[in-house]
Coordinates of C-alpha atoms in Angstrom, one line a residue:
Chain A
M1 CA 101.8 -18.0 -71.9
N2 CA 99.2 -20.7 -71.5
L3 CA 96.1 -19.0 -72.5
S4 CA 94.1 -22.2 -72.6
P5 CA 93.1 -23.5 -69.2
I6 CA 93.1 -27.0 -70.5
K7 CA 95.8 -28.8 -68.5
T8 CA 97.3 -32.1 -69.3
G9 CA 99.8 -34.4 -67.7
P10 CA 103.2 -34.9 -69.3
G11 CA 103.0 -36.8 -72.5
E12 CA 99.2 -36.6 -72.5
I13 CA 97.6 -35.2 -75.6
R14 CA 94.8 -32.7 -75.2
S15 CA 91.4 -33.9 -76.4
D16 CA 90.9 -30.8 -78.6
H17 CA 94.3 -31.3 -80.1
K18 CA 93.4 -34.9 -81.0
V19 CA 90.3 -33.7 -82.7
V20 CA 92.2 -30.9 -84.6
A21 CA 94.9 -33.4 -85.7
S22 CA 92.2 -35.7 -87.1
L23 CA 91.0 -32.8 -89.3
V24 CA 94.4 -31.9 -90.8
P25 CA 95.5 -33.6 -94.0
Q26 CA 98.8 -35.4 -94.2
G27 CA 101.7 -33.1 -95.3
A28 CA 99.6 -29.9 -95.2
R29 CA 101.0 -26.4 -94.9
V30 CA 99.7 -25.3 -91.5
L31 CA 99.6 -22.1 -89.5
D32 CA 98.9 -22.5 -85.9
I33 CA 97.8 -19.3 -84.2
G34 CA 98.3 -19.3 -80.4
S35 CA 100.9 -22.0 -80.4
E36 CA 101.5 -21.8 -76.7
D37 CA 104.4 -24.2 -75.9
G38 CA 104.1 -25.9 -79.4
A39 CA 102.3 -29.0 -78.2
L40 CA 99.8 -29.0 -81.2
L41 CA 102.5 -28.1 -83.8
D42 CA 104.6 -30.9 -82.4
L43 CA 101.7 -33.4 -82.6
L44 CA 100.9 -32.3 -86.2
A45 CA 104.5 -32.6 -87.2
R46 CA 104.8 -36.1 -85.8
E47 CA 101.4 -37.5 -86.7
R48 CA 100.5 -35.6 -89.9
Q49 CA 104.0 -34.6 -91.2
V50 CA 102.8 -31.1 -91.7
D51 CA 104.9 -28.1 -92.8
G52 CA 104.0 -26.2 -89.7
R53 CA 104.3 -22.6 -88.6
G54 CA 103.1 -20.9 -85.5
I55 CA 102.3 -17.5 -84.0
E56 CA 102.4 -17.1 -80.3
L57 CA 101.7 -14.0 -78.2
S58 CA 104.1 -14.7 -75.3
Q59 CA 107.8 -14.5 -76.0
E60 CA 108.4 -17.2 -73.4
G61 CA 106.2 -19.5 -75.4
V62 CA 107.9 -18.6 -78.7
N63 CA 111.4 -19.2 -77.4
R64 CA 110.3 -22.6 -76.1
C65 CA 108.7 -23.6 -79.4
V66 CA 111.8 -22.5 -81.4
A67 CA 114.1 -24.3 -79.0
R68 CA 112.2 -27.5 -79.7
G69 CA 112.7 -27.0 -83.4
L70 CA 109.3 -25.5 -84.4
S71 CA 108.9 -22.5 -86.7
V72 CA 107.2 -20.0 -84.5
I73 CA 107.2 -16.2 -84.4
Q74 CA 106.1 -13.8 -81.7
G75 CA 102.9 -12.1 -82.9
D76 CA 99.3 -11.1 -82.2
A77 CA 96.3 -12.6 -84.0
D78 CA 94.7 -9.2 -84.0
T79 CA 97.4 -7.3 -85.8
D80 CA 99.9 -9.7 -87.5
L81 CA 97.7 -11.8 -89.8
A82 CA 97.5 -9.0 -92.3
D83 CA 101.1 -9.7 -93.4
Y84 CA 100.3 -13.1 -94.9
P85 CA 99.3 -13.5 -98.5
D86 CA 95.9 -14.9 -99.5
R87 CA 95.5 -18.7 -99.3
A88 CA 99.1 -19.0 -98.0
F89 CA 98.3 -22.1 -96.0
D90 CA 96.3 -25.3 -96.5
V91 CA 95.0 -25.1 -92.9
V92 CA 95.0 -22.3 -90.4
I93 CA 94.3 -23.2 -86.8
L94 CA 93.0 -21.0 -84.0
S95 CA 92.9 -22.9 -80.8
Q96 CA 91.1 -21.5 -77.8
T97 CA 92.1 -18.0 -78.7
L98 CA 89.2 -16.3 -80.5
Q99 CA 87.6 -15.3 -77.3
A100 CA 90.8 -13.4 -76.3
T101 CA 91.0 -11.4 -79.5
R102 CA 89.9 -7.7 -79.7
E103 CA 88.2 -8.1 -83.0
P104 CA 87.0 -11.7 -83.4
K105 CA 85.1 -11.0 -86.6
R106 CA 88.1 -9.4 -88.3
V107 CA 90.4 -12.2 -87.1
M108 CA 87.9 -14.8 -88.5
S109 CA 87.8 -13.1 -91.9
E110 CA 91.7 -13.0 -91.9
L111 CA 91.8 -16.7 -91.1
L112 CA 89.4 -17.4 -94.0
R113 CA 91.6 -15.3 -96.3
I114 CA 95.0 -16.8 -95.6
G115 CA 93.8 -20.5 -95.1
K116 CA 92.1 -22.7 -97.6
E117 CA 90.6 -24.4 -94.6
V118 CA 90.2 -23.0 -91.1
I119 CA 90.0 -24.9 -87.8
V120 CA 88.7 -23.0 -84.8
S121 CA 88.3 -24.4 -81.4
I122 CA 86.3 -22.4 -78.8
P123 CA 85.0 -22.7 -75.3
N124 CA 81.2 -22.7 -75.2
F125 CA 80.0 -19.9 -73.0
A126 CA 76.5 -21.3 -73.1
H127 CA 77.4 -24.5 -71.4
W128 CA 74.9 -25.4 -68.8
R129 CA 77.3 -25.0 -65.9
N130 CA 77.9 -21.4 -67.0
R131 CA 74.2 -20.8 -67.5
A132 CA 73.6 -22.2 -64.0
Q133 CA 76.2 -20.0 -62.3
L134 CA 74.8 -16.9 -64.0
L135 CA 71.2 -17.9 -63.3
F136 CA 71.4 -19.2 -59.7
R137 CA 74.5 -17.4 -58.3
G138 CA 74.0 -14.3 -60.3
S139 CA 77.8 -14.0 -60.9
M140 CA 80.1 -14.4 -63.9
P141 CA 80.9 -18.1 -64.4
V142 CA 84.2 -19.5 -63.2
T143 CA 84.7 -23.1 -64.1
K144 CA 87.5 -25.6 -64.7
Y145 CA 87.5 -24.5 -68.4
L146 CA 86.9 -20.8 -67.7
P147 CA 89.0 -20.4 -64.6
Y148 CA 89.4 -16.6 -64.6
E149 CA 87.6 -14.0 -62.6
W150 CA 85.8 -11.4 -64.7
Y151 CA 88.4 -8.8 -63.8
D152 CA 91.5 -10.7 -64.7
T153 CA 90.3 -12.8 -67.7
P154 CA 92.2 -12.6 -71.0
N155 CA 88.9 -13.7 -72.5
I156 CA 87.1 -10.6 -73.6
H157 CA 84.8 -11.9 -76.4
F158 CA 82.9 -14.9 -75.3
C159 CA 80.3 -16.6 -77.5
S160 CA 78.1 -19.6 -77.5
L161 CA 78.5 -22.3 -80.1
R162 CA 75.3 -20.9 -81.7
D163 CA 76.7 -17.4 -81.8
F164 CA 79.9 -18.7 -83.5
V165 CA 77.9 -20.6 -86.1
A166 CA 76.0 -17.4 -86.8
L167 CA 79.2 -15.5 -87.3
C168 CA 80.4 -18.1 -89.7
H169 CA 77.2 -17.7 -91.8
E170 CA 77.8 -14.0 -91.7
L171 CA 81.3 -14.4 -93.1
D172 CA 80.1 -16.8 -95.8
A173 CA 82.1 -19.6 -94.2
K174 CA 80.7 -23.1 -94.6
V175 CA 80.9 -25.3 -91.4
D176 CA 82.3 -28.5 -93.0
K177 CA 82.6 -30.3 -89.7
A178 CA 81.9 -29.6 -86.1
V179 CA 83.0 -31.7 -83.1
A180 CA 81.6 -30.9 -79.7
L181 CA 83.5 -32.0 -76.7
S182 CA 82.2 -32.6 -73.2
G183 CA 84.1 -31.5 -70.1
K184 CA 85.9 -34.8 -70.0
G185 CA 87.0 -34.3 -73.6
N186 CA 84.6 -37.0 -74.9
K187 CA 82.9 -36.3 -78.3
I188 CA 79.3 -35.6 -78.1
P189 CA 77.3 -37.7 -80.6
V190 CA 77.0 -36.0 -83.9
N191 CA 73.3 -36.6 -84.3
A192 CA 72.4 -34.4 -81.3
P193 CA 70.7 -31.3 -82.4
W194 CA 72.4 -27.9 -82.1
W195 CA 70.5 -26.7 -79.0
V196 CA 71.8 -29.8 -77.2
W197 CA 75.4 -29.1 -78.2
N198 CA 74.9 -25.5 -77.1
I199 CA 74.1 -26.7 -73.6
V200 CA 76.2 -29.8 -73.0
A201 CA 79.4 -29.0 -75.0
E202 CA 82.1 -27.5 -72.9
Q203 CA 84.1 -26.7 -76.1
A204 CA 83.9 -27.4 -79.8
V205 CA 86.1 -27.7 -82.8
F206 CA 85.0 -26.4 -86.2
L207 CA 86.3 -27.0 -89.7
L208 CA 85.5 -24.1 -91.9
K209 CA 85.8 -23.5 -95.7
R210 CA 84.9 -20.6 -97.8
Chain B
M1 CA 163.4 0.9 -77.7
S2 CA 161.1 0.3 -74.7
A3 CA 159.6 -3.2 -74.1
D4 CA 156.2 -1.8 -75.0
K5 CA 157.3 -0.5 -78.3
A6 CA 159.1 -3.7 -79.1
N7 CA 156.0 -5.6 -78.3
S8 CA 153.9 -3.3 -80.4
A9 CA 156.4 -3.7 -83.3
A10 CA 156.2 -7.5 -83.0
T11 CA 152.4 -7.3 -83.1
E12 CA 152.7 -5.1 -86.1
D13 CA 154.9 -7.5 -88.0
L14 CA 152.6 -10.4 -87.1
K15 CA 149.6 -8.5 -88.4
A16 CA 151.4 -7.5 -91.6
S17 CA 152.2 -11.1 -92.3
E18 CA 148.5 -12.1 -91.6
V19 CA 147.4 -9.8 -94.4
E20 CA 149.2 -11.7 -97.2
T21 CA 149.8 -15.1 -95.7
P22 CA 147.4 -15.7 -92.9
S23 CA 147.8 -18.4 -90.3
S24 CA 144.4 -19.8 -91.5
K25 CA 143.5 -21.6 -94.7
L26 CA 143.7 -19.5 -97.8
V27 CA 142.5 -19.7 -101.4
R28 CA 144.0 -17.5 -104.1
F29 CA 142.1 -16.7 -107.2
S30 CA 143.9 -15.5 -110.3
A31 CA 143.2 -12.4 -112.4
D32 CA 141.2 -14.7 -114.7
E33 CA 139.0 -15.7 -111.8
A34 CA 138.2 -12.1 -110.9
L35 CA 135.4 -11.2 -108.6
E36 CA 132.7 -9.0 -110.2
L37 CA 131.9 -6.3 -107.7
D38 CA 128.8 -4.2 -107.3
S39 CA 130.9 -1.1 -108.1
G40 CA 131.4 -2.5 -111.6
V41 CA 135.0 -3.3 -111.0
R42 CA 136.5 -6.7 -111.6
L43 CA 138.8 -7.5 -108.7
G44 CA 141.6 -10.0 -109.4
P45 CA 143.8 -11.5 -108.5
W46 CA 142.1 -11.8 -105.1
Q47 CA 142.3 -14.1 -102.1
I48 CA 140.0 -15.3 -99.3
A49 CA 141.2 -16.5 -95.9
Y50 CA 139.0 -18.9 -93.9
E51 CA 138.9 -21.4 -91.1
T52 CA 137.0 -24.6 -90.9
Y53 CA 135.9 -26.7 -87.9
G54 CA 134.4 -30.2 -88.0
E55 CA 134.2 -32.6 -90.9
L56 CA 132.4 -32.3 -94.2
N57 CA 130.1 -35.3 -94.6
A58 CA 130.1 -37.5 -97.7
D59 CA 127.0 -35.9 -99.2
K60 CA 128.5 -32.4 -98.4
T61 CA 125.2 -31.4 -96.8
N62 CA 126.4 -30.4 -93.4
A63 CA 128.2 -27.2 -94.1
V64 CA 127.5 -24.2 -92.0
M65 CA 128.7 -20.7 -93.0
V66 CA 129.5 -18.5 -90.0
C67 CA 129.5 -14.8 -91.1
H68 CA 131.5 -12.4 -88.9
A69 CA 130.7 -8.9 -87.8
L70 CA 132.4 -5.6 -88.6
T71 CA 135.6 -6.2 -86.6
G72 CA 135.4 -10.0 -86.5
D73 CA 137.6 -12.5 -88.4
Q74 CA 137.7 -16.1 -89.6
Y75 CA 138.9 -17.3 -86.2
A76 CA 135.4 -18.0 -84.9
A77 CA 136.3 -21.0 -82.8
S78 CA 140.1 -21.1 -82.8
T79 CA 142.8 -18.9 -81.3
N80 CA 143.3 -15.6 -83.0
P81 CA 146.9 -15.4 -84.1
V82 CA 147.1 -11.6 -83.5
T83 CA 145.5 -11.3 -80.1
G84 CA 146.2 -14.9 -78.8
K85 CA 142.6 -14.8 -77.6
P86 CA 140.1 -17.7 -78.1
G87 CA 137.8 -17.5 -81.1
W88 CA 135.1 -14.8 -81.0
W89 CA 132.3 -17.3 -81.1
S90 CA 133.8 -20.2 -79.1
L91 CA 130.7 -20.2 -76.9
M92 CA 128.5 -20.9 -80.0
V93 CA 130.7 -23.0 -82.2
G94 CA 132.5 -26.1 -81.1
P95 CA 132.0 -29.7 -80.0
G96 CA 128.7 -30.0 -78.2
R97 CA 127.9 -26.3 -78.7
S98 CA 124.8 -25.0 -80.4
I99 CA 126.6 -25.2 -83.7
D100 CA 128.1 -28.6 -82.9
T101 CA 131.3 -29.2 -84.8
N102 CA 130.9 -33.0 -84.1
H103 CA 128.0 -32.8 -86.6
Y104 CA 128.5 -29.8 -88.8
F105 CA 131.3 -28.6 -91.0
V106 CA 131.7 -25.0 -90.1
I107 CA 133.3 -22.5 -92.4
C108 CA 134.2 -18.9 -91.4
A109 CA 135.9 -16.6 -93.9
N110 CA 137.4 -13.2 -93.3
V111 CA 135.3 -10.7 -95.2
L112 CA 136.3 -8.9 -98.4
G113 CA 137.8 -5.6 -97.3
G114 CA 139.0 -7.2 -94.1
C115 CA 142.6 -7.3 -92.8
L116 CA 143.4 -10.9 -91.8
G117 CA 144.1 -12.6 -95.1
T118 CA 141.2 -11.8 -97.4
T119 CA 141.8 -9.1 -100.0
G120 CA 141.4 -5.7 -98.3
P121 CA 143.0 -2.2 -98.4
A122 CA 146.1 -3.5 -96.7
T123 CA 146.7 -6.2 -99.3
Q124 CA 149.3 -5.6 -102.0
N125 CA 147.9 -4.1 -105.2
P126 CA 149.4 -6.2 -107.9
E127 CA 149.6 -3.2 -110.2
T128 CA 151.8 -1.1 -107.9
G129 CA 153.3 -3.6 -105.5
A130 CA 152.2 -1.4 -102.7
P131 CA 149.2 -1.8 -100.4
Y132 CA 145.9 -0.9 -102.1
G133 CA 145.0 1.8 -99.6
L134 CA 142.1 3.7 -101.1
D135 CA 142.7 2.2 -104.5
L136 CA 140.8 -0.9 -103.5
P137 CA 137.3 -0.5 -105.0
V138 CA 134.5 0.0 -102.4
V139 CA 133.0 -3.4 -101.5
T140 CA 129.5 -4.2 -100.5
I141 CA 127.8 -6.9 -98.3
R142 CA 126.8 -8.6 -101.5
D143 CA 130.4 -8.6 -102.7
M144 CA 131.4 -10.2 -99.4
V145 CA 128.8 -12.9 -99.9
R146 CA 129.9 -13.4 -103.6
A147 CA 133.4 -14.0 -102.3
Q148 CA 132.1 -16.6 -99.9
A149 CA 130.1 -18.3 -102.6
R150 CA 133.2 -18.5 -104.7
L151 CA 135.0 -20.1 -101.7
L152 CA 132.1 -22.6 -101.5
D153 CA 132.5 -23.4 -105.2
Y154 CA 136.2 -24.0 -104.6
L155 CA 135.3 -26.4 -101.7
E156 CA 132.9 -28.1 -104.1
I157 CA 130.0 -27.5 -101.7
D158 CA 126.7 -27.0 -103.4
T159 CA 124.4 -26.0 -100.6
L160 CA 124.9 -24.6 -97.1
F161 CA 123.0 -26.4 -94.5
A162 CA 122.9 -23.1 -92.6
A163 CA 124.3 -19.6 -92.8
I164 CA 124.5 -17.8 -89.4
G165 CA 125.9 -14.6 -88.1
G166 CA 125.3 -11.5 -85.9
S167 CA 125.2 -7.8 -86.8
M168 CA 127.0 -7.4 -90.1
G169 CA 127.2 -11.2 -90.1
G170 CA 123.4 -11.2 -90.0
M171 CA 123.3 -8.9 -93.0
Q172 CA 125.5 -11.3 -94.9
V173 CA 123.2 -14.2 -93.9
L174 CA 120.2 -12.2 -95.3
Q175 CA 122.1 -11.5 -98.4
W176 CA 123.0 -15.1 -98.8
A177 CA 119.3 -16.1 -98.6
V178 CA 118.4 -13.5 -101.2
S179 CA 121.4 -13.9 -103.6
Y180 CA 121.6 -17.7 -103.4
P181 CA 118.2 -18.9 -102.1
E182 CA 118.8 -22.4 -103.5
R183 CA 122.2 -22.7 -101.7
V184 CA 120.9 -21.9 -98.2
F185 CA 118.8 -24.4 -96.4
A186 CA 118.5 -22.5 -93.1
A187 CA 119.4 -18.9 -92.3
V188 CA 119.9 -17.4 -88.8
P189 CA 120.3 -13.6 -88.9
I190 CA 121.0 -12.4 -85.4
A191 CA 120.8 -8.7 -84.2
A192 CA 120.7 -7.6 -87.8
A193 CA 118.6 -5.6 -90.2
A194 CA 117.7 -5.6 -93.9
R195 CA 119.2 -2.2 -94.2
H196 CA 121.5 0.1 -92.4
T197 CA 119.6 2.8 -90.7
S198 CA 120.4 6.5 -90.9
Q199 CA 121.4 6.5 -87.2
N200 CA 123.8 3.7 -87.9
I201 CA 125.3 5.4 -90.9
A202 CA 125.8 8.4 -88.8
F203 CA 127.8 6.5 -86.1
H204 CA 129.9 5.0 -88.8
E205 CA 130.6 8.4 -90.3
V206 CA 131.8 9.7 -87.0
G207 CA 134.2 6.8 -86.8
R208 CA 135.5 7.3 -90.4
Q209 CA 136.0 11.0 -89.8
A210 CA 138.0 10.3 -86.7
I211 CA 140.3 8.1 -88.7
M212 CA 140.6 10.5 -91.6
A213 CA 141.3 13.4 -89.3
D214 CA 144.3 11.6 -87.9
P215 CA 147.4 13.2 -89.5
D216 CA 148.9 9.8 -89.7
W217 CA 146.2 8.5 -92.0
R218 CA 147.9 10.2 -94.9
A219 CA 145.0 9.9 -97.3
G220 CA 145.0 6.2 -96.7
S221 CA 148.6 5.5 -97.7
Y222 CA 150.0 5.3 -94.1
I223 CA 151.4 1.8 -94.6
R224 CA 153.6 3.0 -97.4
E225 CA 154.7 5.9 -95.3
G226 CA 155.5 3.8 -92.3
V227 CA 153.0 5.4 -89.9
R228 CA 149.6 4.4 -88.6
P229 CA 146.5 6.5 -87.7
T230 CA 146.2 4.7 -84.3
K231 CA 144.6 7.7 -82.5
G232 CA 141.9 8.1 -85.1
L233 CA 141.1 4.4 -85.2
A234 CA 141.1 4.2 -81.4
I235 CA 138.5 7.0 -81.2
A236 CA 136.4 5.3 -83.9
R237 CA 136.4 2.2 -81.9
M238 CA 135.5 4.1 -78.7
A239 CA 132.5 5.7 -80.3
A240 CA 131.4 2.5 -81.8
H241 CA 131.9 0.5 -78.7
V242 CA 129.3 2.6 -76.8
T243 CA 126.7 1.7 -79.4
Y244 CA 127.4 -2.0 -78.8
M245 CA 126.4 -1.8 -75.1
S246 CA 123.3 -0.5 -73.3
D247 CA 122.7 2.3 -70.9
E248 CA 121.8 -0.3 -68.3
S249 CA 124.8 -2.5 -68.8
L250 CA 127.1 0.5 -68.7
H251 CA 125.4 1.7 -65.5
Q252 CA 125.7 -1.8 -63.9
K253 CA 129.3 -2.3 -64.9
F254 CA 130.7 1.2 -64.3
G255 CA 128.1 3.5 -62.9
R256 CA 129.8 6.8 -62.0
N257 CA 132.7 4.9 -60.4
L258 CA 136.1 6.6 -60.4
Q259 CA 139.2 5.0 -61.9
D260 CA 142.0 4.4 -59.3
R261 CA 141.2 7.6 -57.4
D262 CA 139.0 8.9 -54.6
H263 CA 138.2 12.3 -56.0
L264 CA 137.6 14.1 -59.3
T265 CA 140.8 15.6 -60.5
F266 CA 139.3 18.6 -62.2
G267 CA 141.2 17.8 -65.3
F268 CA 140.7 15.6 -68.4
D269 CA 142.3 12.4 -67.3
A270 CA 140.2 9.3 -67.3
D271 CA 138.5 10.1 -63.9
F272 CA 135.7 7.7 -64.6
Q273 CA 136.0 3.9 -65.0
I274 CA 134.0 4.1 -68.2
E275 CA 136.5 6.5 -69.7
S276 CA 139.4 4.3 -68.8
Y277 CA 137.5 1.2 -70.1
L278 CA 136.8 2.9 -73.5
R279 CA 140.4 4.1 -73.8
H280 CA 141.5 0.6 -73.2
Q281 CA 139.1 -0.7 -75.8
G282 CA 140.4 1.8 -78.4
M283 CA 144.0 1.1 -77.7
T284 CA 143.8 -2.7 -77.9
F285 CA 141.7 -2.5 -81.1
V286 CA 144.4 -0.7 -83.1
D287 CA 146.7 -3.7 -82.5
R288 CA 144.4 -6.0 -84.3
F289 CA 142.7 -4.0 -87.0
D290 CA 143.6 -1.9 -90.0
A291 CA 142.2 1.6 -90.2
N292 CA 141.4 1.5 -93.9
S293 CA 139.7 -1.8 -93.4
Y294 CA 137.5 -0.1 -90.9
L295 CA 136.6 2.5 -93.6
Y296 CA 135.8 -0.1 -96.2
V297 CA 133.8 -2.5 -94.0
T298 CA 131.7 0.2 -92.3
R299 CA 131.0 1.5 -95.8
A300 CA 129.8 -1.9 -96.9
M301 CA 127.3 -1.9 -94.0
D302 CA 126.1 1.6 -94.9
Y303 CA 125.4 0.6 -98.5
F304 CA 123.4 -2.4 -97.4
D305 CA 119.7 -2.2 -98.3
L306 CA 118.3 -5.6 -99.2
A307 CA 115.0 -4.3 -100.6
Q308 CA 116.6 -1.7 -103.0
E309 CA 117.1 -4.0 -105.9
F310 CA 113.5 -5.3 -105.5
G311 CA 111.8 -2.0 -106.0
G312 CA 111.9 -1.3 -102.3
S313 CA 109.9 -4.3 -101.4
L314 CA 111.6 -6.6 -98.9
A315 CA 108.9 -9.2 -99.4
N316 CA 109.8 -9.5 -103.1
A317 CA 113.4 -10.1 -102.0
F318 CA 112.3 -13.2 -100.3
K319 CA 109.7 -14.3 -102.9
D320 CA 109.3 -18.1 -103.2
T321 CA 112.1 -18.7 -100.8
R322 CA 112.4 -22.2 -99.4
T323 CA 115.0 -21.3 -96.8
R324 CA 114.0 -21.8 -93.2
F325 CA 114.7 -18.6 -91.2
C326 CA 115.3 -18.0 -87.5
V327 CA 115.4 -14.3 -86.9
M328 CA 116.8 -13.2 -83.5
S329 CA 117.0 -9.9 -81.7
F330 CA 117.8 -8.7 -78.2
T331 CA 115.7 -6.5 -76.0
S332 CA 118.4 -4.0 -75.1
D333 CA 119.9 -3.7 -78.6
W334 CA 119.3 -0.1 -79.7
L335 CA 121.8 -0.3 -82.6
F336 CA 119.9 -3.1 -84.4
P337 CA 116.6 -3.0 -82.5
T338 CA 113.9 -5.6 -82.5
S339 CA 111.8 -3.4 -84.8
E340 CA 114.4 -4.0 -87.5
S341 CA 114.2 -7.7 -87.1
R342 CA 110.4 -7.5 -87.1
Q343 CA 110.6 -5.8 -90.5
V344 CA 112.4 -8.8 -91.8
V345 CA 109.9 -11.2 -90.2
K346 CA 107.0 -9.2 -91.7
A347 CA 108.5 -9.5 -95.2
L348 CA 109.2 -13.2 -94.7
N349 CA 105.6 -13.7 -93.7
A350 CA 104.4 -11.8 -96.7
A351 CA 106.4 -14.3 -98.7
A352 CA 104.8 -17.1 -96.7
A353 CA 108.3 -18.2 -95.8
N354 CA 109.2 -20.6 -93.0
V355 CA 110.2 -18.3 -90.2
S356 CA 110.9 -18.3 -86.5
F357 CA 111.4 -15.1 -84.6
V358 CA 112.8 -14.9 -81.2
E359 CA 113.5 -11.8 -79.1
I360 CA 116.0 -12.6 -76.3
E361 CA 115.8 -10.8 -73.0
S362 CA 119.2 -9.4 -72.4
D363 CA 120.5 -6.1 -70.9
R364 CA 123.8 -6.2 -72.6
G365 CA 122.9 -4.4 -75.8
H366 CA 124.0 -5.2 -79.4
D367 CA 127.0 -7.2 -78.2
S368 CA 124.7 -9.8 -76.6
F369 CA 125.2 -12.1 -79.6
L370 CA 128.8 -12.5 -78.7
L371 CA 128.3 -13.1 -75.0
D372 CA 127.2 -15.9 -72.8
V373 CA 123.4 -15.6 -73.2
P374 CA 122.1 -19.2 -72.5
E375 CA 118.6 -18.5 -74.0
M376 CA 120.3 -17.6 -77.3
F377 CA 122.3 -20.9 -77.3
Q378 CA 119.3 -22.9 -76.4
T379 CA 117.1 -21.4 -79.1
I380 CA 119.7 -21.6 -81.8
G381 CA 120.6 -25.1 -80.9
G382 CA 116.9 -26.0 -81.1
F383 CA 116.4 -24.3 -84.4
I384 CA 119.5 -26.0 -85.9
T385 CA 118.4 -29.4 -84.6
G386 CA 114.9 -28.9 -86.1
A387 CA 116.4 -27.8 -89.4
A388 CA 118.7 -30.8 -89.4
R389 CA 115.7 -33.1 -88.9
A390 CA 114.0 -31.4 -91.9
R391 CA 117.2 -31.7 -93.9
G392 CA 117.5 -35.4 -93.1
L393 CA 120.8 -34.8 -91.2
P394 CA 121.6 -36.7 -88.1
A395 CA 121.0 -34.1 -85.4
P396 CA 123.1 -33.8 -82.2
G397 CA 121.9 -36.5 -79.8
E398 CA 120.8 -38.7 -82.6
E399 CA 122.8 -41.6 -84.1
L400 CA 125.3 -40.7 -86.8
E401 CA 124.5 -42.4 -90.0
T402 CA 127.3 -44.9 -90.8
R403 CA 128.3 -45.1 -94.4
P404 CA 129.9 -48.1 -96.0

């Protein structure tokens, strides 16, 4: 169920969730894709009073979400977004899931179609630790944030932050805000140039508009 | 007269009295308050029998309509006067249950066409003074829901906090959300579908033909003639009962076990436990259900196709809905499979509706919604509590609002 390797203690709020929550307007109509156990939707309902919906791949995750009073359906980002009408949501959120989709580009354009704003958080494959593992050990990186071996990873489409921004340009999406996070979940100063982010950021959160 | 026959006659009398003057609550509507049916007929006078559990709050915002399935009744959480058995959904509805009667005012009405107090084919036709039999107009799921809406008017309840039900009950829930979207805050269709499939119509037809082939059916006028098509009705129930279970649950429960014998008898007695079980199911069913009701209610399910009046588009049926939905299915249900529930979810998504969808792992087939399936109770309890929060109702576990 838990696609994201980012673990938190009980009651602790994930750093990327905090960043996402700060980007969501009060009372917005939100679709959260990859709801996992509902932690983000719950946070958004409490702190942003959103009208939230979720899609989660694992039935176990869905049942947990619904049992805690969240509106979540079992579904797949690759196939089930087509059902939603254009601009159905104020904000569509895809957390730490894009790299696990079969067709990230198509998923991205669906997100931009059904949401007036899109928030995407992704792990940065070009983080220096990954680069170092590939360069010096000559093997696929396995880190705290990318804990899977190459043969059992659900993550099939990795990109660097730079790659992601390039995809956004290709889809005519404007990057309204971007927040890069270090491994400890600290924000990396905004004035740092892109190539710095692309090396030191372990993950990043993007706010996109069309 | 043998003791068995005397018992059966007593049950028969009890059931007959339940048709006109049920043990439950009852509202009678006069001919002037007729019900407009889908068939174009105005039905009146007519009556609806119902039970309630819990207290209606001052704002009348905590009413929950429980819709029963094909052979269910209004006794969802209280003893059935015919069988003496506990309510069919006592596990779901009651104090501290998922539908907590300490917090919600639960209404459950016998469906139109039924046989425990709401107008049905066994009810007296005011024009003839004899039971309607086949003179009762064919009713639909929408007619059943219309009747419930009239009951709600009578109770002066504007909006349901929730409508919930399994199988045909789930069909009614969906119809409620489509016919009266502004009157349903939350809807929970369980093990249901937006239309009855060809396969399901086929099974119903087998059941109906079994009833009609019984010489004691007498073209539907058996009550007048003092007989009952018990064999036909029992066979209908046996065939239907198989569809409510799963291959796996049958295998686990009965396997190829023999009934009270060590060897096959090379005859047509009930050698196998499953045969004996089915015969028992058929025999006990005829004591509590009317054969003509079985024809009418199965027909209502067959006619159900929610998208039909919306140009075949289910999404249009739910257009602009503000109802919160929780759609639920069971992995081993092959009568109302998950794919049918998914169609509903897909349409709700296309209408950008507020929807949850849960498939519950269970090997007990379609009947799972009636059984002790903890994950179902948990999920529905959670959904109801979340909806209560959204509705501004004190949810279970939270302080009840005190009113001056």
